[in-house]
């Protein structure tokens, strides 16, 4: 049986990892500035992470949510303490898309409305409702087009107000920082106005922190650079450091009832062990502060490089925009300098490394990038 080939990929196979580096089948080491789509929060092969999962696997790998699992409560307690959302509840699932689907379901139950308002360049997942509210119309199959969705420009509060005054919108979903769309940070004043509009129209406000959460921005959640307090917060990616886990943080205005949400694998024992270990490592090693400090340093280094159009982001969620397509640039970074980066669209490098990145790692990247750009300029001349 052949694989169903849907992923464009580099001709590199990582087989080992340590910290912010991975090693391929030939023994070549690569600096990982992409972290597998912002998934590797505490780094590759962290010993405490490995020990926690192995110990749990030796005890019990899985049982269903039809029985008690105290690990779920432990994870919720630690997440509460680090995030500051002390009065919220936690629903555990498997992925970011599933977290957003659950958030839409809660919002629709709560408001008895159907429509979701989202923002241009937003990305919220690849399941049915999640892809419908994502700004990728070319990837919509006919079955995904049945959802009632309205998309407006980010930071355009007037457009939001026009749609919310109809009383038909169940929820507004906004990313803490737009990731797939190019690393765009919402305007703080816009978020304040958005929260008030949602309150005034009894519309549920969902903060999608799936990529920007878990310390990546230099705060636990990116929206915590403002006074925003969403009704629902969705998380995944860095939550499990590679183990599939997602979650929905739910404000006290929502009342749970049996059967309202459900998932087979969500909150399983191994996922909880991974999630608990991640939070323990983030706290013990000061990774949120490190993301803030090293991220600031990286932005300073990159802004000093001639040939870069713009540098955007917070913490270790950084977009580097150029006046030209970056495909060839990324190839040279991988094959000549052995550095992985991500991409947003055609002109933006997306930088999402493990949160333990150092300034030495940043200097390595900045030097490589400068060399490539110098060679490109020399060729053009």
Coordinates of C-alpha atoms in Angstrom, one line a residue:
X1 CA 0.0 0.0 0.0
X2 CA 1.3 3.5 -0.9
X3 CA 0.9 6.6 1.2
X4 CA -1.8 9.0 0.1
X5 CA 0.6 11.8 -0.8
X6 CA -0.8 15.2 0.4
X7 CA 2.1 16.8 2.1
X8 CA 4.9 18.8 0.3
X9 CA 8.0 17.9 2.2
X10 CA 11.8 18.3 2.2
X11 CA 13.9 15.3 1.3
X12 CA 15.1 14.9 4.9
X13 CA 14.0 12.3 7.5
X14 CA 14.7 13.3 11.2
X15 CA 15.2 10.3 13.3
X16 CA 16.6 11.7 16.6
X17 CA 16.1 15.0 18.5
X18 CA 17.7 16.8 21.4
X19 CA 16.6 20.2 22.7
X20 CA 16.3 22.5 19.7
X21 CA 18.1 20.2 17.3
X22 CA 17.2 17.1 15.2
X23 CA 19.3 14.6 13.4
X24 CA 18.6 12.8 10.1
X25 CA 19.3 9.3 8.8
X26 CA 22.7 10.4 7.7
X27 CA 23.7 11.8 11.1
X28 CA 23.4 15.4 9.9
X29 CA 22.2 17.8 12.7
X30 CA 19.6 20.6 12.0
X31 CA 18.6 23.6 14.0
X32 CA 14.8 23.3 14.4
X33 CA 13.3 26.7 14.1
X34 CA 9.9 25.3 13.2
X35 CA 9.2 22.8 16.0
X36 CA 6.8 20.8 13.8
X37 CA 4.2 23.6 13.5
X38 CA 4.9 25.1 17.0
X39 CA 4.3 21.7 18.6
X40 CA 7.7 21.2 20.2
X41 CA 7.3 23.6 23.2
X42 CA 9.8 22.1 25.6
X43 CA 12.2 20.6 23.0
X44 CA 13.0 17.2 21.6
X45 CA 13.6 14.2 23.9
X46 CA 13.4 16.1 27.2
X47 CA 14.3 13.5 29.9
X48 CA 11.5 14.5 32.3
X49 CA 8.9 14.4 29.4
X50 CA 10.2 10.9 28.4
X51 CA 10.2 9.6 31.9
X52 CA 6.7 10.8 32.6
X53 CA 5.2 9.1 29.5
X54 CA 7.2 5.9 30.0
X55 CA 6.2 5.7 33.7
X56 CA 2.5 6.2 32.8
X57 CA 2.7 3.6 30.0
X58 CA 4.1 1.1 32.5
X59 CA 1.0 1.7 34.7
X60 CA -1.9 2.2 32.2
X61 CA -1.8 3.5 28.7
X62 CA -5.5 4.1 28.1
X63 CA -9.0 3.7 29.4
X64 CA -12.1 5.6 28.5
X65 CA -13.9 8.6 30.0
X66 CA -16.5 6.3 31.4
X67 CA -14.2 5.9 34.4
X68 CA -12.4 8.4 36.7
X69 CA -8.9 9.7 35.6
X70 CA -7.3 11.8 38.3
X71 CA -4.6 12.8 35.8
X72 CA -7.1 15.0 34.0
X73 CA -7.8 16.9 37.3
X74 CA -4.0 17.3 37.9
X75 CA -3.5 18.7 34.4
X76 CA -6.4 21.1 34.8
X77 CA -5.0 22.3 38.2
X78 CA -1.6 23.0 36.8
X79 CA -3.0 24.6 33.7
X80 CA -5.2 26.9 35.9
X81 CA -2.2 27.9 38.0
X82 CA 0.1 28.8 35.0
X83 CA -2.5 30.4 32.8
X84 CA -4.3 32.4 35.5
X85 CA -7.8 31.2 34.5
X86 CA -8.7 30.0 38.0
X87 CA -12.5 29.9 37.6
X88 CA -12.6 28.2 34.1
X89 CA -13.3 24.6 33.4
X90 CA -11.3 22.3 31.1
X91 CA -12.5 19.9 28.4
X92 CA -9.8 17.7 27.0
X93 CA -9.7 16.4 23.4
X94 CA -7.0 15.5 20.9
X95 CA -6.3 18.3 18.4
X96 CA -6.7 22.0 17.8
X97 CA -9.3 21.4 15.2
X98 CA -11.3 19.3 17.6
X99 CA -10.9 21.9 20.3
X100 CA -12.4 24.5 17.9
X101 CA -15.2 22.3 16.9
X102 CA -16.1 21.7 20.5
X103 CA -15.9 25.5 21.1
X104 CA -18.4 26.1 18.3
X105 CA -20.7 23.5 19.6
X106 CA -20.7 25.1 23.1
X107 CA -21.3 28.5 21.6
X108 CA -24.2 27.3 19.5
X109 CA -25.8 25.5 22.5
X110 CA -25.4 28.6 24.6
X111 CA -26.7 31.1 22.2
X112 CA -29.0 28.9 20.1
X113 CA -27.5 30.6 17.0
X114 CA -25.7 29.1 14.0
X115 CA -23.3 31.7 12.5
X116 CA -19.6 32.0 13.2
X117 CA -17.7 35.3 12.6
X118 CA -14.0 34.9 11.8
X119 CA -11.2 36.9 10.3
X120 CA -9.4 37.1 6.9
X121 CA -6.0 35.2 7.0
X122 CA -7.3 33.2 10.0
X123 CA -6.6 29.5 10.4
X124 CA -8.6 27.2 12.8
X125 CA -8.2 23.6 11.6
X126 CA -9.1 21.1 8.9
X127 CA -12.2 19.5 10.2
X128 CA -15.6 20.5 8.8
X129 CA -16.6 23.6 10.8
X130 CA -13.0 24.5 11.5
X131 CA -12.0 24.6 7.8
X132 CA -15.2 26.5 7.0
X133 CA -14.1 29.4 9.3
X134 CA -10.5 29.2 8.1
X135 CA -9.6 31.6 5.3
X136 CA -8.7 28.9 2.8
X137 CA -11.6 28.8 0.3
X138 CA -9.5 26.8 -2.2
X139 CA -9.4 23.9 0.3
X140 CA -13.2 23.7 1.0
X141 CA -15.0 20.6 -0.2
X142 CA -18.7 21.0 -0.9
X143 CA -19.5 19.3 2.4
X144 CA -17.6 22.1 4.3
X145 CA -19.7 24.9 2.7
X146 CA -22.9 24.2 4.6
X147 CA -21.8 26.1 7.7
X148 CA -22.9 29.7 8.2
X149 CA -19.7 31.8 8.3
X150 CA -18.8 35.4 7.8
X151 CA -15.2 36.6 7.4
X152 CA -14.1 40.2 8.0
X153 CA -10.7 41.9 8.1
X154 CA -8.7 41.7 11.3
X155 CA -8.8 44.9 13.4
X156 CA -11.9 46.1 11.5
X157 CA -14.3 46.7 14.4
X158 CA -16.9 48.4 12.3
X159 CA -17.3 45.3 10.1
X160 CA -17.6 43.1 13.2
X161 CA -20.3 45.5 14.7
X162 CA -22.3 45.4 11.5
X163 CA -22.6 41.6 11.7
X164 CA -23.0 41.2 15.4
X165 CA -25.9 43.7 15.6
X166 CA -28.1 41.2 13.6
X167 CA -28.2 38.9 16.6
X168 CA -27.4 35.9 14.4
X169 CA -23.8 35.3 15.3
X170 CA -23.2 32.5 17.9
X171 CA -19.4 33.2 18.2
X172 CA -16.5 35.2 17.1
X173 CA -13.2 33.3 16.9
X174 CA -9.9 35.2 16.8
X175 CA -6.3 33.9 17.0
X176 CA -4.0 35.3 19.7
X177 CA -1.6 35.8 16.9
X178 CA -2.5 34.8 13.3
X179 CA 0.0 32.0 12.5
X180 CA -0.7 30.4 9.1
X181 CA -1.9 33.8 7.8
X182 CA 1.6 35.4 8.3
X183 CA 2.2 36.2 12.0
X184 CA -0.2 39.1 12.4
X185 CA -0.8 40.4 15.9
X186 CA -4.3 41.8 16.6
X187 CA -4.4 45.4 17.7
X188 CA -4.9 45.6 21.5
X189 CA -7.6 48.3 21.2
X190 CA -9.4 46.2 18.6
X191 CA -9.5 43.2 21.0
X192 CA -10.9 45.4 23.8
X193 CA -13.6 46.7 21.5
X194 CA -14.3 43.2 20.3
X195 CA -14.8 41.9 23.8
X196 CA -17.3 44.7 24.6
X197 CA -19.2 44.1 21.3
X198 CA -19.5 40.4 22.1
X199 CA -20.7 41.2 25.6
X200 CA -23.3 43.7 24.4
X201 CA -24.7 41.3 21.8
X202 CA -24.5 38.1 23.9
X203 CA -22.0 36.6 21.4
X204 CA -19.5 34.1 22.6
X205 CA -15.9 35.2 22.1
X206 CA -13.4 32.4 21.4
X207 CA -9.6 33.0 21.6
X208 CA -7.8 30.4 19.4
X209 CA -4.5 30.0 21.2
X210 CA -3.7 26.7 19.5
X211 CA -0.5 28.0 18.0
X212 CA 0.2 31.1 20.0
X213 CA -0.5 29.7 23.5
X214 CA 1.5 27.8 26.0
X215 CA 4.2 30.4 26.4
X216 CA 5.1 30.8 22.8
X217 CA 4.4 34.5 22.7
X218 CA 6.3 35.3 25.9
X219 CA 3.0 35.2 27.9
X220 CA 1.2 32.0 28.6
X221 CA -1.5 33.1 26.1
X222 CA -0.8 35.8 23.5
X223 CA -4.0 37.6 24.3
X224 CA -2.6 38.3 27.8
X225 CA -0.6 41.2 26.4
X226 CA -4.1 42.9 26.6
X227 CA -7.0 42.9 29.1
X228 CA -9.0 40.5 27.0
X229 CA -10.7 37.7 28.9
X230 CA -12.4 35.4 26.3
X231 CA -15.4 33.2 27.0
X232 CA -13.6 30.2 25.6
X233 CA -9.9 29.5 24.9
X234 CA -8.8 26.7 22.6
X235 CA -5.3 25.1 23.0
X236 CA -3.3 22.2 21.4
X237 CA 0.1 22.1 19.6
X238 CA 2.6 22.9 22.4
X239 CA 0.3 21.4 25.0
X240 CA 1.7 17.9 24.5
X241 CA 5.1 18.6 22.9
X242 CA 4.3 16.1 20.2
X243 CA 1.8 13.9 21.9
X244 CA -1.7 14.6 20.5
X245 CA -3.7 16.6 23.0
X246 CA -6.0 19.6 22.8
X247 CA -8.2 21.4 25.3
X248 CA -11.0 23.9 25.7
X249 CA -10.9 26.4 28.6
X250 CA -14.5 27.3 29.4
X251 CA -15.7 30.3 31.4
X252 CA -18.2 29.8 34.3
X253 CA -21.2 31.2 32.2
X254 CA -21.4 27.7 30.5
X255 CA -23.1 25.0 32.4
X256 CA -22.0 21.4 31.5
X257 CA -24.5 18.6 31.1
X258 CA -23.8 14.9 30.5
X259 CA -23.3 14.1 26.8
X260 CA -22.9 17.7 25.7
X261 CA -19.4 17.0 24.4
X262 CA -17.5 13.8 23.9
X263 CA -14.3 12.2 22.6
X264 CA -12.9 8.7 22.6
X265 CA -9.2 9.5 23.1
X266 CA -9.4 13.0 24.7
X267 CA -7.8 13.2 28.1
X268 CA -6.3 9.8 27.9
X269 CA -3.7 8.7 30.5
X270 CA -0.7 9.1 28.2
X271 CA -1.9 12.5 26.9
X272 CA -2.4 13.8 30.4
X273 CA 1.1 12.5 31.5
X274 CA 2.6 14.4 28.5
X275 CA 0.6 17.5 29.2
X276 CA 1.5 17.6 32.9
X277 CA 5.2 17.1 32.1
X278 CA 5.1 20.0 29.6
X279 CA 3.7 22.4 32.2
X280 CA 6.2 21.2 34.8
X281 CA 9.1 21.8 32.4
X282 CA 7.8 25.2 31.3
X283 CA 7.5 26.4 34.9
X284 CA 10.8 24.8 36.2
X285 CA 12.9 26.0 33.4
X286 CA 11.4 29.5 33.0
X287 CA 10.6 28.9 29.3
X288 CA 7.9 31.6 29.0
X289 CA 10.4 34.2 30.1
X290 CA 13.1 32.7 27.8
X291 CA 10.6 32.9 24.9
X292 CA 10.1 36.6 25.6
X293 CA 13.8 37.4 26.0
X294 CA 15.2 35.3 23.1
X295 CA 12.3 36.3 20.9
X296 CA 13.1 40.0 21.4
X297 CA 16.7 39.3 20.7
X298 CA 15.9 37.5 17.5
X299 CA 13.7 40.3 16.2
X300 CA 16.5 42.8 16.9
X301 CA 19.0 40.6 15.0
X302 CA 16.7 40.1 12.1
X303 CA 15.7 43.8 11.8
X304 CA 19.4 44.6 11.3
X305 CA 19.7 42.3 8.3
X306 CA 19.5 44.1 4.9
X307 CA 17.0 42.5 2.5
X308 CA 14.3 41.7 5.0
X309 CA 11.1 43.6 4.5
X310 CA 9.4 43.2 7.9
X311 CA 9.7 41.3 11.1
X312 CA 6.5 40.6 13.1
X313 CA 5.4 38.7 16.1
X314 CA 5.8 38.2 19.8
X315 CA 8.2 35.9 21.7
X316 CA 9.2 32.9 19.7
X317 CA 6.3 33.3 17.2
X318 CA 8.0 35.4 14.5
X319 CA 7.2 36.1 10.9
X320 CA 10.0 37.3 8.5
X321 CA 8.6 38.9 5.4
X322 CA 10.6 39.4 2.1
X323 CA 9.9 41.2 -1.2
X324 CA 10.3 37.9 -3.0
X325 CA 9.1 34.3 -2.7
X326 CA 11.0 32.4 0.0
X327 CA 10.9 28.9 -1.4
X328 CA 14.6 29.0 -2.6
X329 CA 15.7 30.7 0.6
X330 CA 14.1 27.9 2.7
X331 CA 15.8 25.3 0.6
X332 CA 19.2 26.9 1.2
X333 CA 18.6 27.1 4.9
X334 CA 17.8 23.4 5.0
X335 CA 20.3 21.9 2.6
X336 CA 23.3 24.3 3.0
X337 CA 22.9 25.6 6.5
X338 CA 20.9 22.8 8.1
X339 CA 18.2 25.0 9.6
X340 CA 14.5 24.2 9.5
X341 CA 12.0 27.1 9.2
X342 CA 8.3 27.2 8.3
X343 CA 6.4 29.3 5.8
X344 CA 3.3 31.5 5.6
X345 CA 2.1 32.0 2.1
X346 CA 4.9 32.7 -0.4
X347 CA 6.8 35.6 1.1
X348 CA 7.0 34.9 4.9
X349 CA 9.3 32.6 6.9
X350 CA 7.5 31.4 10.0
X351 CA 9.8 30.9 13.1
X352 CA 8.3 28.6 15.8
X353 CA 11.2 26.9 17.6
X354 CA 11.1 25.1 21.0
X355 CA 10.9 27.6 23.8
X356 CA 14.4 26.8 25.1
X357 CA 16.1 28.4 22.1
X358 CA 19.2 30.3 23.0
X359 CA 20.8 33.5 21.7
X360 CA 23.6 31.4 20.3
X361 CA 21.0 29.5 18.2
X362 CA 19.6 32.9 17.0
X363 CA 23.1 34.1 16.0
X364 CA 23.6 30.9 14.0
X365 CA 20.3 31.5 12.1
X366 CA 21.0 35.2 11.6
X367 CA 24.4 34.6 10.2
X368 CA 23.2 31.9 7.8
X369 CA 20.3 34.2 6.6
X370 CA 22.7 37.1 6.1
X371 CA 25.0 34.9 4.0
X372 CA 22.2 33.6 1.8
X373 CA 20.8 37.1 1.2
X374 CA 24.3 38.5 0.4
X375 CA 24.8 35.8 -2.2
X376 CA 21.4 36.5 -3.7
X377 CA 22.2 40.2 -3.9
X378 CA 25.6 39.4 -5.5
X379 CA 24.0 37.2 -8.1
X380 CA 21.4 39.9 -9.0
X381 CA 24.2 42.5 -9.4

